[in-house]
XYZ file of N, CA, C and O in Angstrom:
368
model
N 104.798 88.517 86.954
C 104.702 89.790 87.632
C 106.111 90.274 87.956
O 106.916 89.546 88.502
N 106.382 91.512 87.663
C 107.700 92.100 87.867
C 107.772 92.731 89.257
O 106.964 93.579 89.604
N 108.746 92.320 90.078
C 108.886 92.836 91.428
C 110.088 93.756 91.598
O 110.457 94.095 92.707
N 110.708 94.175 90.497
C 111.891 95.037 90.593
C 111.625 96.345 91.337
O 112.427 96.734 92.181
N 110.530 97.065 91.072
C 110.327 98.326 91.794
C 110.174 98.131 93.302
O 110.564 98.983 94.078
N 109.621 97.006 93.711
C 109.408 96.747 95.127
C 110.724 96.495 95.849
O 110.897 96.878 97.003
N 111.676 95.859 95.187
C 112.944 95.496 95.815
C 114.133 96.267 95.238
O 115.261 95.835 95.347
N 113.884 97.414 94.649
C 114.964 98.213 94.056
C 115.558 99.167 95.089
O 115.075 99.287 96.212
N 116.595 99.866 94.680
C 117.203 100.876 95.531
C 116.233 102.039 95.712
O 115.389 102.289 94.854
N 116.358 102.761 96.823
C 115.523 103.955 97.005
C 115.777 104.971 95.889
O 116.898 105.122 95.413
N 114.720 105.663 95.478
C 114.800 106.569 94.336
C 115.005 108.032 94.702
O 115.058 108.879 93.822
N 115.057 108.362 95.978
C 115.317 109.728 96.390
C 114.069 110.593 96.490
O 112.942 110.117 96.481
N 114.320 111.905 96.572
C 113.257 112.873 96.817
C 112.192 112.891 95.726
O 111.017 113.103 96.004
N 112.580 112.695 94.490
C 111.617 112.759 93.376
C 110.484 111.740 93.553
O 109.331 112.034 93.247
N 110.793 110.570 94.030
C 109.760 109.554 94.252
C 109.098 109.716 95.614
O 107.927 109.376 95.783
N 109.827 110.233 96.595
C 109.310 110.320 97.965
C 108.332 111.469 98.158
O 107.450 111.373 99.014
N 108.454 112.519 97.390
C 107.630 113.701 97.648
C 106.137 113.425 97.476
O 105.316 113.979 98.206
N 105.774 112.569 96.547
C 104.361 112.246 96.362
C 103.831 111.467 97.561
O 102.756 111.767 98.089
N 104.595 110.480 98.002
C 104.163 109.680 99.151
C 104.104 110.514 100.426
O 103.144 110.409 101.202
N 105.110 111.323 100.660
C 105.117 112.143 101.868
C 104.042 113.221 101.825
O 103.417 113.527 102.842
N 103.794 113.783 100.655
C 102.706 114.747 100.513
C 101.348 114.107 100.751
O 100.477 114.690 101.404
N 101.179 112.899 100.245
C 99.932 112.166 100.479
C 99.757 111.853 101.956
O 98.650 111.956 102.503
N 100.831 111.464 102.602
C 100.781 111.167 104.026
C 100.370 112.405 104.820
O 99.504 112.327 105.697
N 100.967 113.523 104.500
C 100.608 114.777 105.162
C 99.137 115.123 104.919
O 98.432 115.563 105.830
N 98.671 114.894 103.703
C 97.264 115.163 103.383
C 96.330 114.263 104.191
O 95.327 114.732 104.742
N 96.650 112.971 104.292
C 95.805 112.060 105.067
C 95.772 112.445 106.543
O 94.709 112.424 107.177
N 96.930 112.795 107.119
C 96.951 113.204 108.519
C 96.211 114.520 108.722
O 95.546 114.709 109.745
N 96.288 115.419 107.751
C 95.556 116.687 107.845
C 94.050 116.461 107.765
O 93.285 117.094 108.504
N 93.639 115.579 106.884
C 92.208 115.249 106.775
C 91.708 114.649 108.079
O 90.632 115.009 108.584
N 92.498 113.735 108.651
C 92.110 113.138 109.931
C 91.997 114.211 111.008
O 91.012 114.248 111.754
N 93.008 115.081 111.100
C 92.993 116.126 112.125
C 91.797 117.057 111.956
O 91.142 117.423 112.949
N 91.489 117.426 110.723
C 90.341 118.299 110.473
C 89.048 117.662 110.979
O 88.295 118.276 111.730
N 88.799 116.429 110.571
C 87.543 115.791 110.962
C 87.510 115.450 112.450
O 86.455 115.525 113.083
N 88.640 115.091 113.024
C 88.660 114.747 114.443
C 88.519 115.990 115.320
O 87.759 115.985 116.284
N 89.230 117.037 114.996
C 89.203 118.226 115.843
C 87.937 119.060 115.680
O 87.415 119.604 116.649
N 87.436 119.172 114.457
C 86.264 120.025 114.239
C 84.936 119.283 114.302
O 83.921 119.870 114.660
N 84.928 118.015 113.948
C 83.673 117.272 113.890
C 83.659 116.037 114.781
O 82.651 115.342 114.831
N 84.773 115.726 115.443
C 84.904 114.548 116.312
C 84.502 113.270 115.576
O 83.846 112.394 116.122
N 84.914 113.173 114.303
C 84.526 111.996 113.522
C 85.665 111.479 112.644
O 85.428 110.932 111.579
N 86.913 111.650 113.081
C 88.037 111.126 112.310
C 88.025 109.604 112.306
O 87.646 108.976 113.293
N 88.411 109.010 111.202
C 88.406 107.553 111.118
C 89.822 106.996 111.192
O 90.783 107.627 110.740
N 89.925 105.814 111.739
C 91.218 105.152 111.873
C 91.786 104.819 110.492
O 92.999 104.823 110.294
N 90.925 104.566 109.526
C 91.385 104.226 108.177
C 92.221 105.359 107.586
O 93.200 105.107 106.881
N 91.877 106.598 107.888
C 92.652 107.727 107.390
C 94.050 107.742 107.998
O 95.031 108.024 107.315
N 94.138 107.402 109.278
C 95.453 107.302 109.917
C 96.276 106.163 109.331
O 97.484 106.284 109.151
N 95.619 105.059 109.024
C 96.313 103.913 108.430
C 96.851 104.286 107.050
O 97.997 103.964 106.711
N 96.054 104.957 106.255
C 96.507 105.391 104.932
C 97.676 106.372 105.053
O 98.652 106.289 104.297
N 97.605 107.284 105.993
C 98.698 108.224 106.206
C 99.978 107.539 106.641
O 101.072 107.872 106.183
N 99.859 106.546 107.502
C 101.027 105.792 107.967
C 101.656 104.996 106.832
O 102.878 104.996 106.658
N 100.828 104.315 106.048
C 101.350 103.490 104.953
C 102.032 104.336 103.884
O 103.121 103.986 103.414
N 101.427 105.445 103.509
C 102.066 106.283 102.502
C 103.316 106.956 103.050
O 104.291 107.158 102.327
N 103.318 107.281 104.336
C 104.511 107.838 104.963
C 105.664 106.846 104.989
O 106.818 107.205 104.743
N 105.357 105.583 105.280
C 106.397 104.544 105.267
C 106.979 104.380 103.870
O 108.191 104.204 103.707
N 106.138 104.452 102.875
C 106.607 104.349 101.497
C 107.513 105.524 101.137
O 108.541 105.352 100.473
N 107.149 106.714 101.587
C 107.984 107.887 101.334
C 109.318 107.811 102.047
O 110.362 108.163 101.487
N 109.307 107.342 103.277
C 110.561 107.191 104.028
C 111.465 106.165 103.351
O 112.682 106.347 103.291
N 110.870 105.110 102.814
C 111.659 104.092 102.111
C 112.402 104.693 100.924
O 113.536 104.307 100.637
N 111.790 105.646 100.246
C 112.440 106.266 99.092
C 113.522 107.265 99.487
O 114.413 107.562 98.697
N 113.481 107.784 100.707
C 114.466 108.759 101.150
C 115.732 108.136 101.735
O 116.703 108.842 101.981
N 115.726 106.837 101.964
C 116.894 106.176 102.537
C 118.075 106.217 101.571
O 117.886 106.336 100.356
N 119.298 106.112 102.086
C 120.459 106.033 101.192
C 120.372 104.807 100.288
O 119.735 103.808 100.630
N 121.021 104.872 99.139
C 120.892 103.794 98.152
C 121.455 102.471 98.626
O 121.061 101.426 98.123
N 122.350 102.475 99.613
C 122.889 101.201 100.093
C 121.983 100.520 101.120
O 122.285 99.426 101.586
N 120.857 101.123 101.454
C 119.883 100.529 102.377
C 118.716 99.910 101.602
O 117.553 100.120 101.916
N 119.038 99.133 100.620
C 118.039 98.546 99.733
C 117.094 97.598 100.472
O 115.886 97.599 100.236
N 117.634 96.792 101.383
C 116.799 95.818 102.080
C 115.850 96.484 103.077
O 114.698 96.060 103.219
N 116.315 97.529 103.736
C 115.448 98.266 104.649
C 114.328 98.953 103.870
O 113.166 98.934 104.281
N 114.673 99.549 102.741
C 113.663 100.195 101.900
C 112.643 99.173 101.405
O 111.437 99.439 101.407
N 113.114 98.006 101.021
C 112.197 96.957 100.564
C 111.280 96.504 101.690
O 110.083 96.289 101.479
N 111.828 96.365 102.897
C 111.012 95.967 104.041
C 109.940 97.014 104.343
O 108.785 96.662 104.632
N 110.296 98.288 104.261
C 109.312 99.354 104.491
C 108.221 99.334 103.423
O 107.035 99.513 103.725
N 108.608 99.122 102.170
C 107.614 99.064 101.084
C 106.665 97.892 101.266
O 105.448 98.017 101.092
N 107.214 96.726 101.598
C 106.380 95.528 101.787
C 105.457 95.708 102.989
O 104.281 95.335 102.945
N 105.969 96.314 104.059
C 105.144 96.567 105.239
C 104.010 97.531 104.912
O 102.861 97.309 105.309
N 104.317 98.596 104.188
C 103.281 99.554 103.802
C 102.218 98.898 102.930
O 101.019 99.112 103.124
N 102.652 98.076 101.999
C 101.705 97.363 101.140
C 100.859 96.393 101.956
O 99.645 96.286 101.753
N 101.484 95.704 102.894
C 100.745 94.787 103.764
C 99.704 95.493 104.604
O 98.588 95.004 104.786
N 100.055 96.671 105.124
C 99.108 97.460 105.905
C 97.893 97.832 105.056
O 96.747 97.732 105.498
N 98.140 98.235 103.819
C 97.027 98.607 102.938
C 96.158 97.406 102.576
O 94.930 97.511 102.520
N 96.772 96.266 102.353
C 96.006 95.049 102.052
C 95.146 94.660 103.255
O 93.965 94.310 103.100
N 95.705 94.745 104.453
C 94.931 94.438 105.661
C 93.770 95.403 105.804
O 92.651 94.999 106.165
N 93.982 96.683 105.502
C 92.901 97.668 105.569
C 91.778 97.318 104.601
O 90.590 97.386 104.960
N 92.132 96.919 103.391
C 91.117 96.538 102.401
C 90.355 95.300 102.869
O 89.122 95.251 102.793
N 91.069 94.302 103.364
C 90.418 93.066 103.824
C 89.476 93.360 104.983
O 88.332 92.882 105.007
N 89.928 94.153 105.947
C 89.061 94.494 107.077
C 87.847 95.311 106.644
O 86.747 95.126 107.176
N 88.033 96.202 105.689
C 86.901 96.992 105.183
C 85.889 96.112 104.475
O 84.670 96.270 104.659
N 86.383 95.172 103.665
C 85.465 94.251 102.988
C 84.764 93.340 103.990
O 83.578 93.044 103.841
N 85.488 92.909 105.010
C 84.892 92.048 106.035
C 83.778 92.787 106.765
O 82.724 92.220 107.047
N 84.014 94.067 107.024
C 82.998 94.872 107.697
C 81.755 95.064 106.829
O 80.642 95.112 107.328
N 81.952 95.188 105.520
C 80.817 95.320 104.610
C 79.971 94.050 104.558
O 78.751 94.101 104.492
N 80.643 92.918 104.574
C 79.958 91.640 104.445
C 79.191 91.299 105.717
O 78.073 90.777 105.662
N 79.759 91.597 106.872
C 79.092 91.215 108.123
C 78.141 92.257 108.644
O 77.871 93.243 108.149
């Protein structure tokens, strides 16, 4: 398994715009359902946070490679925990 993209230098705005746009979309979806229907889910906030962290990692200066890698790994860990908790909830 190749881990170069996970531990590479930040790629700048071109890579960050998708993650930041997704984060904005997830937070907007949460706000819509919470404010209008009082039924926003925490999972939507978690997805917005994880994608936002990934976008911020790409916007860092190129000499902050380790910080960007830590943000990427943290975002990935958050998503894995969300999947595990969702599967656990389905099983029980």
